Every structure is written in structure tokens, then in C-alpha cells.
Coordinates of C-alpha atoms and ligand atoms in Angstrom, one line a residue:
M147 CA -0.1 0.1 0.0
D148 CA 3.0 2.1 0.4
V149 CA 1.4 5.0 2.1
I150 CA 3.6 8.1 2.8
P151 CA 3.5 9.2 5.9
E152 CA 3.1 5.7 7.1
P153 CA -0.1 5.3 9.1
V154 CA 0.3 4.4 12.8
R155 CA -1.8 1.1 12.2
T156 CA -2.7 -0.6 9.2
H157 CA -4.7 -4.0 9.3
R158 CA -5.7 -5.8 6.1
H159 CA -9.1 -7.3 6.5
G160 CA -8.5 -9.8 3.6
P161 CA -7.0 -10.2 0.2
G162 CA -9.7 -8.6 -2.0
F163 CA -10.8 -5.0 -3.1
W164 CA -13.6 -2.9 -3.2
E165 CA -13.8 -1.5 -6.7
L166 CA -15.5 1.9 -7.3
G167 CA -17.5 2.8 -10.4
P168 CA -19.8 5.4 -11.9
R169 CA -22.7 4.5 -9.4
T170 CA -20.6 4.7 -6.2
G171 CA -22.1 7.0 -4.0
L172 CA -20.8 9.5 -1.5
S173 CA -22.4 9.8 1.8
V174 CA -21.6 13.1 3.4
G175 CA -22.0 13.4 7.2
K176 CA -22.0 16.4 9.6
G177 CA -18.6 18.1 9.3
A178 CA -17.6 16.4 6.0
D179 CA -18.6 19.0 3.5
G180 CA -15.2 20.1 2.9
T181 CA -13.7 16.6 2.3
A182 CA -16.6 15.7 0.1
R183 CA -16.0 18.8 -2.0
W184 CA -12.2 18.1 -2.3
L185 CA -12.8 14.2 -3.1
R186 CA -15.4 15.2 -5.8
G187 CA -13.2 18.1 -7.2
T188 CA -9.6 16.5 -7.0
L189 CA -10.6 12.4 -7.1
G190 CA -13.6 13.2 -9.3
A191 CA -11.1 14.8 -12.1
A192 CA -8.5 12.0 -11.6
T193 CA -10.9 9.3 -11.9
G194 CA -14.0 10.6 -13.8
L195 CA -16.2 9.2 -11.2
P196 CA -19.2 11.6 -10.3
L197 CA -19.3 10.4 -6.7
P198 CA -23.4 11.2 -6.5
P199 CA -24.8 11.8 -3.0
A200 CA -26.0 8.6 -1.5
D201 CA -27.3 7.2 1.7
G202 CA -24.8 6.0 4.3
D203 CA -26.7 2.8 4.8
G204 CA -26.5 1.6 1.1
D205 CA -24.0 -0.6 -0.8
D206 CA -21.5 0.8 -3.1
V207 CA -20.9 4.0 -0.9
L208 CA -18.0 5.8 0.4
R209 CA -19.2 7.0 3.8
L210 CA -17.6 10.1 5.3
S211 CA -18.4 11.3 8.9
V212 CA -17.0 12.9 11.7
D213 CA -17.3 11.2 15.2
P214 CA -16.7 12.5 18.6
A215 CA -15.6 8.9 19.8
V216 CA -12.8 8.9 17.2
T217 CA -11.9 12.5 18.5
G218 CA -11.3 11.1 21.8
E219 CA -9.3 8.1 20.5
L220 CA -7.2 9.5 17.7
G221 CA -7.6 13.5 18.1
A222 CA -9.2 16.0 15.7
E223 CA -6.5 15.3 13.1
G224 CA -7.1 11.5 13.4
Y225 CA -9.1 9.2 11.3
R226 CA -10.1 5.5 10.7
L227 CA -10.5 4.1 7.2
D228 CA -12.4 0.8 6.9
V229 CA -12.4 -0.6 3.4
L230 CA -15.2 -3.5 3.0
P231 CA -16.1 -5.4 -0.1
T232 CA -19.3 -3.5 -0.2
G233 CA -18.0 0.0 0.4
A234 CA -15.7 2.2 2.7
H235 CA -16.2 4.2 5.7
L236 CA -13.9 7.0 6.5
V237 CA -14.1 8.6 9.6
G238 CA -12.4 11.6 11.2
G239 CA -11.8 12.7 14.9
G240 CA -12.7 16.3 13.3
P241 CA -12.9 17.8 9.8
A242 CA -9.2 17.9 9.5
G243 CA -8.7 14.2 10.4
L244 CA -11.2 13.4 7.7
F245 CA -9.4 15.5 5.1
W246 CA -6.0 13.5 5.9
G247 CA -7.9 10.3 5.6
A248 CA -8.9 11.4 2.4
Q249 CA -5.2 11.8 1.4
T250 CA -4.6 8.4 2.3
L251 CA -7.4 7.0 0.5
R252 CA -6.2 8.9 -2.5
Q253 CA -2.9 7.3 -2.1
L254 CA -4.4 3.7 -1.9
L255 CA -6.1 4.2 -5.3
G256 CA -2.8 4.3 -7.0
P257 CA -0.6 7.0 -8.8
D258 CA -3.2 7.7 -11.5
A259 CA -5.3 9.1 -8.7
F260 CA -2.9 12.1 -8.6
R261 CA -3.7 13.1 -12.2
R262 CA -6.0 16.0 -13.2
A263 CA -8.1 13.9 -15.9
P264 CA -8.9 10.1 -16.4
L265 CA -6.5 7.9 -18.2
P266 CA -8.6 5.5 -20.6
G267 CA -9.4 2.1 -19.3
R268 CA -8.3 2.6 -15.6
T269 CA -10.2 1.1 -12.7
W270 CA -10.4 2.1 -9.2
R271 CA -10.3 -0.2 -6.4
L272 CA -9.3 0.1 -2.7
P273 CA -7.6 -2.7 -0.7
L274 CA -9.8 -4.2 2.1
V275 CA -8.1 -2.5 4.9
R276 CA -8.7 -0.9 8.4
I277 CA -6.2 2.2 8.8
E278 CA -6.2 4.1 12.2
D279 CA -3.9 7.1 12.0
S280 CA -3.2 10.2 13.7
P281 CA -0.1 12.7 13.9
S282 CA 2.3 12.9 16.5
F283 CA 2.7 16.8 16.1
G284 CA 0.4 19.5 15.6
W285 CA 2.7 21.7 13.6
R286 CA 3.9 19.9 10.4
G287 CA 5.3 22.9 8.6
L288 CA 7.0 23.8 5.4
M289 CA 8.5 27.4 4.9
L290 CA 9.0 28.7 1.7
D291 CA 11.1 31.9 0.9
V292 CA 9.2 33.7 -1.8
A293 CA 11.3 36.6 -1.2
R294 CA 14.7 35.8 -2.7
H295 CA 12.7 34.3 -5.9
F296 CA 9.1 35.2 -6.1
M297 CA 6.9 32.4 -6.8
P298 CA 3.8 33.3 -8.6
K299 CA 0.5 32.6 -7.0
E300 CA -0.4 29.5 -9.1
G301 CA 2.9 27.9 -7.6
V302 CA 2.1 28.8 -4.2
L303 CA -1.5 27.1 -4.5
R304 CA 0.1 24.0 -6.0
H305 CA 2.7 23.8 -3.1
L306 CA -0.4 23.9 -0.8
D307 CA -1.8 20.9 -2.5
L308 CA 1.5 19.2 -2.5
M309 CA 1.5 20.0 1.3
A310 CA -1.9 18.6 1.6
A311 CA -0.8 15.3 -0.1
H312 CA 1.9 14.7 2.6
K313 CA -0.5 15.7 5.6
L314 CA 1.7 18.8 6.3
N315 CA -0.5 21.7 7.8
V316 CA 1.4 24.8 8.5
F317 CA 2.7 26.9 5.7
H318 CA 5.4 29.3 6.7
F319 CA 5.4 32.2 4.3
H320 CA 8.4 34.0 4.1
L321 CA 7.0 37.2 2.6
T322 CA 10.0 39.8 3.2
D323 CA 13.6 39.9 2.9
D324 CA 16.6 42.2 1.7
Q325 CA 16.1 41.0 -1.8
G326 CA 12.2 41.7 -2.1
W327 CA 8.7 42.4 -0.3
R328 CA 6.2 40.4 -1.7
V329 CA 2.8 41.3 0.1
E330 CA 0.9 44.5 -0.7
I331 CA 0.4 46.8 2.2
E332 CA -2.1 49.4 1.3
R333 CA -1.1 52.3 3.7
H334 CA 2.4 51.8 2.5
P335 CA 2.3 51.2 -1.2
R336 CA 6.0 51.7 -2.0
L337 CA 6.9 48.6 -0.3
T338 CA 5.4 46.6 -3.4
E339 CA 5.9 49.6 -6.0
V340 CA 9.8 49.8 -5.0
G341 CA 10.2 46.8 -2.7
S342 CA 9.0 44.1 -4.9
W343 CA 11.4 44.0 -7.7
R344 CA 15.1 44.3 -8.3
A345 CA 17.1 45.3 -11.4
R346 CA 19.3 42.1 -11.5
T347 CA 20.1 39.2 -9.6
K348 CA 23.2 37.1 -8.5
T349 CA 23.5 33.9 -10.3
G350 CA 24.8 31.2 -7.9
H351 CA 26.4 31.7 -4.5
R352 CA 27.3 35.4 -3.6
A353 CA 30.9 34.7 -4.7
S354 CA 30.0 33.6 -8.3
E355 CA 30.8 36.5 -11.0
L356 CA 27.6 35.8 -12.7
W357 CA 24.5 38.0 -12.9
D358 CA 21.1 37.6 -14.4
E359 CA 20.7 41.1 -15.9
K360 CA 16.8 40.5 -16.1
P361 CA 14.7 42.3 -13.6
H362 CA 13.2 39.9 -10.8
G363 CA 10.0 40.6 -9.1
G364 CA 6.5 40.0 -8.1
F365 CA 4.0 40.5 -5.3
Y366 CA 0.8 39.2 -3.9
T367 CA -2.1 41.4 -3.9
Q368 CA -4.3 41.5 -0.7
D369 CA -6.7 39.3 -2.7
D370 CA -4.3 37.1 -3.9
I371 CA -3.3 36.6 -0.3
R372 CA -7.0 36.0 0.9
E373 CA -7.2 33.4 -2.1
I374 CA -4.0 31.6 -0.7
V375 CA -5.2 31.6 2.9
A376 CA -8.6 30.2 2.0
F377 CA -7.3 27.7 -0.5
A378 CA -5.0 26.5 2.4
A379 CA -8.1 26.6 5.0
E380 CA -9.8 24.3 2.8
R381 CA -7.0 21.9 3.1
H382 CA -6.7 22.3 6.8
I383 CA -3.5 24.0 6.4
T384 CA -2.7 27.4 8.6
V385 CA -0.6 30.2 6.7
V386 CA 1.8 31.7 9.0
P387 CA 3.0 34.9 7.6
E388 CA 6.6 36.2 8.2
I389 CA 7.5 39.8 7.9
D390 CA 11.3 39.7 8.7
V391 CA 12.4 42.6 11.3
P392 CA 14.8 44.3 12.3
G393 CA 17.3 42.5 9.9
H394 CA 16.7 41.2 6.4
S395 CA 14.7 44.6 5.7
Q396 CA 16.7 46.0 3.0
A397 CA 14.0 45.9 0.4
A398 CA 11.8 47.8 2.9
I399 CA 14.4 50.4 3.6
A400 CA 14.9 51.1 -0.3
A401 CA 11.2 51.8 -0.3
Y402 CA 11.2 53.9 2.7
P403 CA 14.7 55.3 3.4
E404 CA 13.4 56.6 6.8
L405 CA 13.3 53.0 8.3
G406 CA 16.9 52.8 8.0
N407 CA 19.8 54.1 10.0
T408 CA 20.0 57.3 8.5
D409 CA 22.5 58.7 11.1
V410 CA 24.9 56.1 9.8
I411 CA 24.4 55.7 6.0
D412 CA 22.7 57.4 3.3
T413 CA 19.7 55.1 3.0
T414 CA 18.2 57.2 0.1
S415 CA 20.7 55.4 -2.1
L416 CA 19.7 51.9 -1.2
S417 CA 18.0 49.6 -3.8
V418 CA 16.4 46.2 -3.3
W419 CA 19.5 43.8 -2.6
D420 CA 20.4 42.1 -5.9
T421 CA 23.0 39.5 -4.1
W422 CA 23.1 37.1 -1.4
G423 CA 24.2 37.0 2.2
I424 CA 23.0 39.2 5.1
S425 CA 22.7 42.8 4.4
P426 CA 24.2 45.2 7.0
N427 CA 21.4 47.6 6.4
V428 CA 18.8 46.8 9.3
L429 CA 16.0 48.8 10.4
A430 CA 16.5 51.8 12.8
P431 CA 15.2 51.2 16.5
T432 CA 13.0 54.2 16.3
D433 CA 9.4 55.0 17.0
T434 CA 8.9 55.9 13.3
T435 CA 9.9 52.2 12.6
L436 CA 7.5 50.7 15.3
R437 CA 4.7 52.7 14.1
F438 CA 5.3 51.9 10.3
Y439 CA 5.5 48.2 11.2
E440 CA 2.6 48.4 13.5
G441 CA 0.6 49.3 10.4
V442 CA 1.8 46.6 8.3
F443 CA 1.0 44.1 11.0
E444 CA -2.4 45.6 11.4
E445 CA -3.2 44.8 7.6
L446 CA -1.6 41.6 8.1
L447 CA -3.7 40.5 10.9
D448 CA -6.9 41.4 8.6
L449 CA -5.5 38.8 6.0
F450 CA -4.0 36.0 8.0
P451 CA -6.4 34.3 10.8
S452 CA -3.3 32.3 12.1
E453 CA -2.7 32.6 15.9
F454 CA 1.0 32.6 15.2
I455 CA 2.5 35.7 13.4
H456 CA 6.3 35.3 12.6
V457 CA 8.6 38.3 12.9
G458 CA 11.7 36.7 12.0
G459 CA 14.4 38.2 14.1
D460 CA 17.2 36.3 12.5
E461 CA 20.6 37.5 11.4
C462 CA 20.3 41.2 12.5
L463 CA 23.7 42.3 12.1
K464 CA 24.3 45.0 14.7
D465 CA 26.9 47.0 13.3
Q466 CA 24.9 50.2 12.2
W467 CA 23.3 50.2 15.7
R468 CA 26.8 50.3 17.2
R469 CA 27.8 53.2 15.2
S470 CA 24.3 55.0 15.1
P471 CA 23.9 57.7 17.9
T472 CA 20.1 57.3 17.6
A473 CA 20.3 53.5 18.5
Q474 CA 22.9 54.1 21.3
A475 CA 20.7 56.9 22.7
R476 CA 17.7 54.4 22.9
I477 CA 19.9 51.6 24.4
A478 CA 20.7 54.4 27.2
E479 CA 17.1 55.5 27.7
L480 CA 15.9 51.6 27.8
G481 CA 18.7 50.9 30.1
V482 CA 19.5 47.7 28.1
R483 CA 23.0 46.3 28.1
D484 CA 23.8 46.3 24.3
E485 CA 22.4 45.9 20.9
D486 CA 21.3 42.4 21.7
G487 CA 19.2 44.2 24.5
L488 CA 17.9 46.6 21.7
Q489 CA 16.7 43.8 19.4
A490 CA 15.1 42.0 22.4
W491 CA 13.3 45.4 23.2
F492 CA 12.2 45.5 19.5
I493 CA 10.9 42.0 19.3
G494 CA 9.2 42.5 22.8
H495 CA 7.4 45.4 21.4
F496 CA 5.7 43.3 18.8
D497 CA 5.2 40.2 21.2
T498 CA 3.0 42.7 23.6
W499 CA 1.5 44.3 20.3
L500 CA 0.3 41.1 19.0
S501 CA -0.7 39.6 22.3
A502 CA -2.9 42.5 22.9
R503 CA -4.7 41.6 19.5
G504 CA -4.9 37.8 20.5
R505 CA -2.3 36.6 18.6
R506 CA 1.1 35.2 19.4
L507 CA 4.8 36.1 18.2
I508 CA 7.0 33.5 16.8
G509 CA 10.5 34.3 15.7
W510 CA 14.0 32.5 14.7
D511 CA 16.1 31.5 17.6
E512 CA 18.0 34.6 17.8
I513 CA 15.0 36.4 19.6
L514 CA 16.3 34.3 22.6
E515 CA 19.4 36.8 22.4
G516 CA 19.1 39.6 25.1
G517 CA 16.1 38.0 26.5
L518 CA 13.0 36.3 25.0
A519 CA 9.8 38.1 25.1
P520 CA 7.2 36.4 27.6
G521 CA 4.7 35.0 25.0
A522 CA 7.0 34.3 22.3
A523 CA 7.5 30.8 20.5
V524 CA 10.8 29.9 18.7
S525 CA 11.6 28.6 15.3
S526 CA 14.8 26.6 16.4
W527 CA 17.1 26.6 13.3
R528 CA 20.7 26.7 14.2
G529 CA 20.4 23.2 15.7
Y530 CA 18.2 22.2 18.6
A531 CA 20.0 24.2 21.1
G532 CA 17.8 27.4 20.8
G533 CA 14.5 25.2 20.8
V534 CA 16.0 23.2 23.9
A535 CA 16.8 26.6 26.0
A536 CA 13.3 28.1 24.8
A537 CA 11.3 24.8 25.9
R538 CA 13.2 24.5 29.3
A539 CA 12.0 28.1 29.8
G540 CA 8.4 27.2 29.1
H541 CA 8.2 28.5 25.5
D542 CA 6.7 26.7 22.7
V543 CA 9.0 25.6 20.0
V544 CA 9.1 24.6 16.2
M545 CA 12.1 22.5 15.4
C546 CA 13.9 23.0 12.2
P547 CA 17.5 22.8 12.4
E548 CA 19.5 23.5 9.5
Q549 CA 21.5 20.2 10.3
Y550 CA 18.4 18.3 9.0
V551 CA 15.7 20.0 7.3
Y552 CA 17.1 22.9 5.5
L553 CA 16.2 21.9 2.0
D554 CA 18.4 24.4 0.3
H555 CA 21.4 22.2 1.2
R556 CA 22.6 20.0 -1.5
Q557 CA 21.3 16.4 -1.5
A558 CA 24.3 14.3 -2.6
P559 CA 27.9 15.0 -2.8
G560 CA 29.3 15.5 -6.5
A561 CA 29.4 18.2 -9.0
D562 CA 26.2 17.3 -10.6
E563 CA 24.1 18.7 -7.9
P564 CA 22.8 22.0 -9.0
V565 CA 24.4 25.1 -7.3
P566 CA 25.6 22.9 -4.4
I567 CA 25.0 24.9 -1.2
G568 CA 26.0 23.8 2.3
Y569 CA 26.3 20.4 3.8
V570 CA 24.9 17.1 2.2
L571 CA 21.5 16.4 3.6
T572 CA 20.4 13.1 1.7
L573 CA 16.8 11.7 1.9
E574 CA 18.1 9.4 4.7
D575 CA 19.7 12.4 6.7
V576 CA 16.3 13.9 6.6
Y577 CA 14.6 10.7 7.6
R578 CA 16.9 10.4 10.6
F579 CA 15.5 13.8 11.9
E580 CA 13.6 13.6 15.2
P581 CA 11.8 16.6 16.3
V582 CA 12.1 16.2 19.9
P583 CA 15.7 15.9 21.3
P584 CA 16.3 13.3 24.1
E585 CA 17.4 15.9 26.6
L586 CA 14.0 17.5 27.3
T587 CA 11.9 15.8 30.0
P588 CA 8.4 14.9 29.0
E589 CA 7.1 18.2 30.5
Q590 CA 9.5 20.2 28.4
A591 CA 9.2 18.0 25.1
R592 CA 5.4 18.9 25.4
H593 CA 6.5 22.6 24.2
V594 CA 7.7 21.0 21.1
L595 CA 4.7 22.1 18.9
G596 CA 6.3 20.3 15.9
A597 CA 8.7 20.3 13.1
Q598 CA 9.3 22.3 9.8
A599 CA 11.4 22.1 6.9
N600 CA 12.7 25.2 5.3
V601 CA 13.3 26.2 1.7
W602 CA 15.4 29.1 1.3
T603 CA 15.6 30.2 -2.7
E604 CA 18.8 32.2 -3.3
V605 CA 19.7 29.6 -5.7
M606 CA 16.2 28.5 -6.7
E607 CA 15.6 30.7 -9.6
D608 CA 11.9 28.9 -10.7
A609 CA 9.6 26.5 -9.6
G610 CA 11.5 23.5 -11.1
R611 CA 14.5 24.1 -8.9
V612 CA 12.2 24.5 -5.9
D613 CA 10.8 21.1 -6.9
Y614 CA 14.2 19.8 -7.2
Q615 CA 15.3 20.8 -3.8
T616 CA 12.2 20.1 -1.8
F617 CA 11.4 16.5 -3.2
P618 CA 11.8 13.7 -2.5
R619 CA 13.2 15.0 0.8
L620 CA 9.8 16.6 1.9
A621 CA 8.2 13.1 1.8
A622 CA 10.7 11.9 4.3
F623 CA 10.2 15.1 6.5
A624 CA 6.4 14.5 6.4
E625 CA 6.8 11.1 7.7
V626 CA 8.8 12.2 10.7
A627 CA 6.6 15.0 11.6
W628 CA 3.4 12.7 11.0
S629 CA 4.7 9.7 13.1
S630 CA 7.1 10.1 15.9
L631 CA 8.5 7.0 16.9
P632 CA 8.7 5.5 20.3
A633 CA 12.4 5.4 21.8
S634 CA 12.2 1.6 21.4
R635 CA 12.0 1.5 17.7
E636 CA 14.4 2.4 15.0
R637 CA 13.3 4.1 11.8
D638 CA 13.2 1.8 9.0
F639 CA 14.8 3.6 6.3
A640 CA 15.1 0.7 3.9
G641 CA 11.4 0.1 4.2
F642 CA 10.7 3.9 3.6
E643 CA 12.9 3.8 0.5
R644 CA 10.8 0.7 -0.9
R645 CA 7.6 2.9 -0.2
M646 CA 9.1 5.9 -1.9
S647 CA 9.4 4.2 -5.2
A648 CA 5.5 4.0 -5.2
H649 CA 5.5 7.6 -4.0
C650 CA 7.8 8.8 -6.8
R651 CA 5.0 7.5 -9.3
R652 CA 2.6 9.7 -7.3
L653 CA 5.1 12.8 -7.7
D654 CA 5.4 12.1 -11.3
A655 CA 1.7 12.0 -11.8
L656 CA 1.5 15.3 -10.0
G657 CA 4.2 16.7 -12.2
V658 CA 6.8 17.4 -9.4
A659 CA 10.4 17.7 -10.7
Y660 CA 11.8 15.9 -7.9
R661 CA 15.6 14.8 -7.7
P662 CA 15.6 11.1 -9.0
P663 CA 17.5 8.7 -6.6
A664 CA 20.2 8.3 -9.2
G665 CA 21.0 12.1 -9.6
P666 CA 19.8 15.0 -11.5
R667 CA 18.5 14.7 -14.9
P668 CA 20.6 16.6 -17.4
W669 CA 18.4 19.6 -17.5
Q670 CA 18.2 19.7 -13.8
R671 CA 21.9 20.4 -13.7
R672 CA 23.5 24.2 -13.6
P673 CA 26.9 23.7 -14.8
G674 CA 29.2 26.6 -14.5
V675 CA 27.1 28.1 -11.8
L676 CA 29.2 28.6 -8.6
G677 CA 27.8 27.0 -5.2
R678 CA 29.2 26.8 -2.0
P679 CA 29.7 23.0 -0.8
I680 CA 30.8 22.5 2.6
E681 CA 32.3 19.1 3.3
G682 CA 31.9 16.8 6.1
T683 CA 28.9 16.3 8.6
P684 CA 27.1 19.5 9.8
P685 CA 28.2 20.3 13.4
N686 CA 25.6 19.3 16.2
R687 CA 24.3 16.3 14.0
Ligands
ACM756 C1 17.6 31.6 8.7 O1 18.0 30.5 8.4 N1 18.2 32.8 8.7 C2 16.5 31.6 9.7

């Protein structure tokens, strides 16, 4: 059956199958409307089956329901699927569980169920099984950086579908960075007029001498965002937006020079950054900046219902603050020790501001430096250490250590990998990732909300490159995030690899340009484009 992520319990009732046909009906219980819509739309397109409304008691019916007894047993994201010779019953602990069950059902129908139109002569059958399944973690995330290279809306919607197919439920949307601002903010129109495009782009690692002289840009209108958020919600995916402050902000400063450290540099001369690395041009810690970003976040809260709002906080170079009389005066006025304290104050301001509006702040683990704001949660990316410290201090944590789940890192050694960046993180390396580090007590481990894979796009200029870096490793990640193992059991990578050969046929049907196990296809290579491979095993792994 080769389901990925592997269900918690699978029991074969017998050797046979239930065959679906044009008269197969769909019985839709309370709470099942969304999954019924999705099944008719997606499976209906792939199979050509109309799935007409039916009575749940009849034969040849796929029965969908939500049952509080299953909620108690398997949680709201859990489901039970029973396939008998006469029909099937899919029951969710909640609407989300039912939807994840529908994803399993689609996998059981075979790879052609992932196409968008029926192939001639296909029959559709389900093995006679009972599957009981529920996730170990409530946060099963994918971060996509659309700032370094813009991904047009269609690509984002496609990624949400790909996430759903892997039972991932949090889309961390990295919307701003030095190289681009990607979300329309009505009260600050220059953020997109100026900040959403750059004149040219470094090709490859920043040490490369190649440039793409074609302007690069794009942004999502507020209606685009509403569409993306609604599309995600229909798939039980929460979109967590990220506006990166106070570092990674050169695009915003290029649009509104008053946001920068004007007493240190001439910020009117800045443009949206065209190369990679960490820009020294960071936000000025002034009231002007705070009010400006409160306005940004006000519009964001209207667009994104997510409880968590990501404020970045990573890699804020402090050199300009050290040299800025304004920043130094603020340090003195606040009575904080140094520039780290200034950053903690800046992040703390938005922690308070978001809390007052019923939301919660999340930031990269640098927000621990200088003191963590009271309500803040942490995305632990520089290994597990930040997450461990935060969980021990009673803060919630999402584990996304770069040593395991940074999918911009190359997938194999060798010169054929396109624009090889960082350490080698193979499919197996990602599969060996465990979100909860053993040094946490059970009480502390409860603060680990889950895990996330991160896709930074400096060297991913288009959707094909994003596919190549993301897949098949995202499938390994999805299994780890769905099903944490008891300490007594080893993960079976050989078994996973075997299931992956079936899963690759699903990805083929979906049109995903994943990295083949034997290495890149000729057109997936980028000969002559400089990367920055690092040899050896990442530290802390
Ligand atoms: C990060 O990778 N700078 C969060």
C-alpha cells in the first residue's frame, strides 16, 4: 500500500478489493462537507467518477463522517478508514482528520489518482483494510522563501496541494527579505512599488561572478493573499506569515529610507538587494519604525487568521546600531545592556502588540538573545540548542534545525548537484531527523509544537528548482513530522525507500520535478554556476 507518511496502524481485512465505479455514491455526514468537496473535485477529476450523493446505509458507498468517539481516541486530526467489499467508511476525529484520511484514500487508489483527468481504461479499487492514524505533532510545517525568488500565486497554490498530499498543515510564508517585499500593504504602497523587484540578480552563490540582468520581481495583492489563505484553509493548512524584522529588511528600507539608520548611511541610495548573504542595512530602532510596522501588521492580521505571526528576528547585523547615535541613545534610554538588548526590546514590542490583539509571536532562535519576550515561541534553526533552551524556559518551539531540514542544502556530494550549497543532506539524513531532542523531559517536550522544513530560494530561480530541492526530501520530512517513534523502535529507512518508489510515481503523476534517486537529469543540472559546498557532517548532528 506504500502510504507516506506511514499510518500508525494498518490491518488488512483480507486479500480482496472494493472497486469504485460510476454508481459509487458519497455519503456526507456533518462536518464532512469540505472533504466531500475536495474528493469530488480532485478525485473526481482524476477518476472521472461523479460520486453522487448517497445514503450512508447503502452498498457501494463511500461514507464520510466525523465522530466524537474518534476524536477521543485519535484526536481531531486522526481518522479511521475501513474498506469492506461493499463500500468504505472514512471517519475523522474532526474535519481535519477526515481530510487527512482522504489523502490516504487517494494514495491507496494508485498513482493515477494524482492526475487531473482520467486515463482511458483505468479501474479504481481500494484494498480491504482498516487504517487508524493520527499525527504525533500539531505543527507539520513547510517554510517557503518567496522573497529571494518570487513564486507566482499559481505555484504557491500548487505547493499547498503538495503539502496536503503529505499531511503537512502549516505553511510558513517568508514574505519579506533584503531581496524583495512580496505582500501588498495598502497604507505603504512603495513596499511593493519599489520593494517588490530588483534590477538584476546574482546567479549562484554570492562569490559567483555571474549576474542575471533580467529584472526580477512580483508580489501578492491582498486579494491574492485572501485566496491563498482560503485555499489553504480548505486543506486544513494554516498560513503563518513572516515579516522579517529588524534585519533582512533592505527591500523595505529601499522603499522607505526613513526606516533605516539614516544617521549612519545615506539610506536614500539603497536599492532592493541584488545579491545574497546578510545585508548590514537593518531597521532603525525608532518610534517611526515601530509605528510603520504596526501598520504593516495591522493589515496582516486582517489577512491572516493564524494564531502565530512570524516576525523573523534572525541574523540582524548590529554594526549600524553600534555606530548610530540614535540607536545608542535608545539603548541608554531603555537601560538595556547592548545591541542584543535593543533587538530584544524591538521584538518584545511586537510580542506585546500581537498579544494585545489575541495573537502570538514566533521568531527565529536569535530572539532568545538579549532575553525572550514573555509570550514568544521559537523556530529553532541553528540546531536544537535554541529550541531546547526555549522549551526549558517554558516557551513553545518549532524544530527546524538546519543540520537536518534545510532543503536548500545539497542532496548528494558531487559536481552534478545544481548550485551545491552547504552540507550534504540526503533523503536518509532528513529521514533520521527527530523533532524532540532526548535531553528534554516529557514536560519540556510538550513545548515542542512540531517540526518544519525550510526552503530558502537564493539559488532556486524557478519552480522546477524548488521542486528539485524540496522533493523527495519533503516526503521523508512529512513522515517524521507525522509519526514520531517511541524510543524503543528504530526508523526503517529501507522500508521507507521501498515505499518511496511507489511515492515517486505519485509525484510523477503530480508533475513534481523531484531529484531522481540516481541524481539530477541533465536539465536539472546547472553547470558553471558556483555554489558553496561544505564538506563533512554538519556540526551538532
Ligand atoms: C535563517 O535561516 N536565517 C532563519
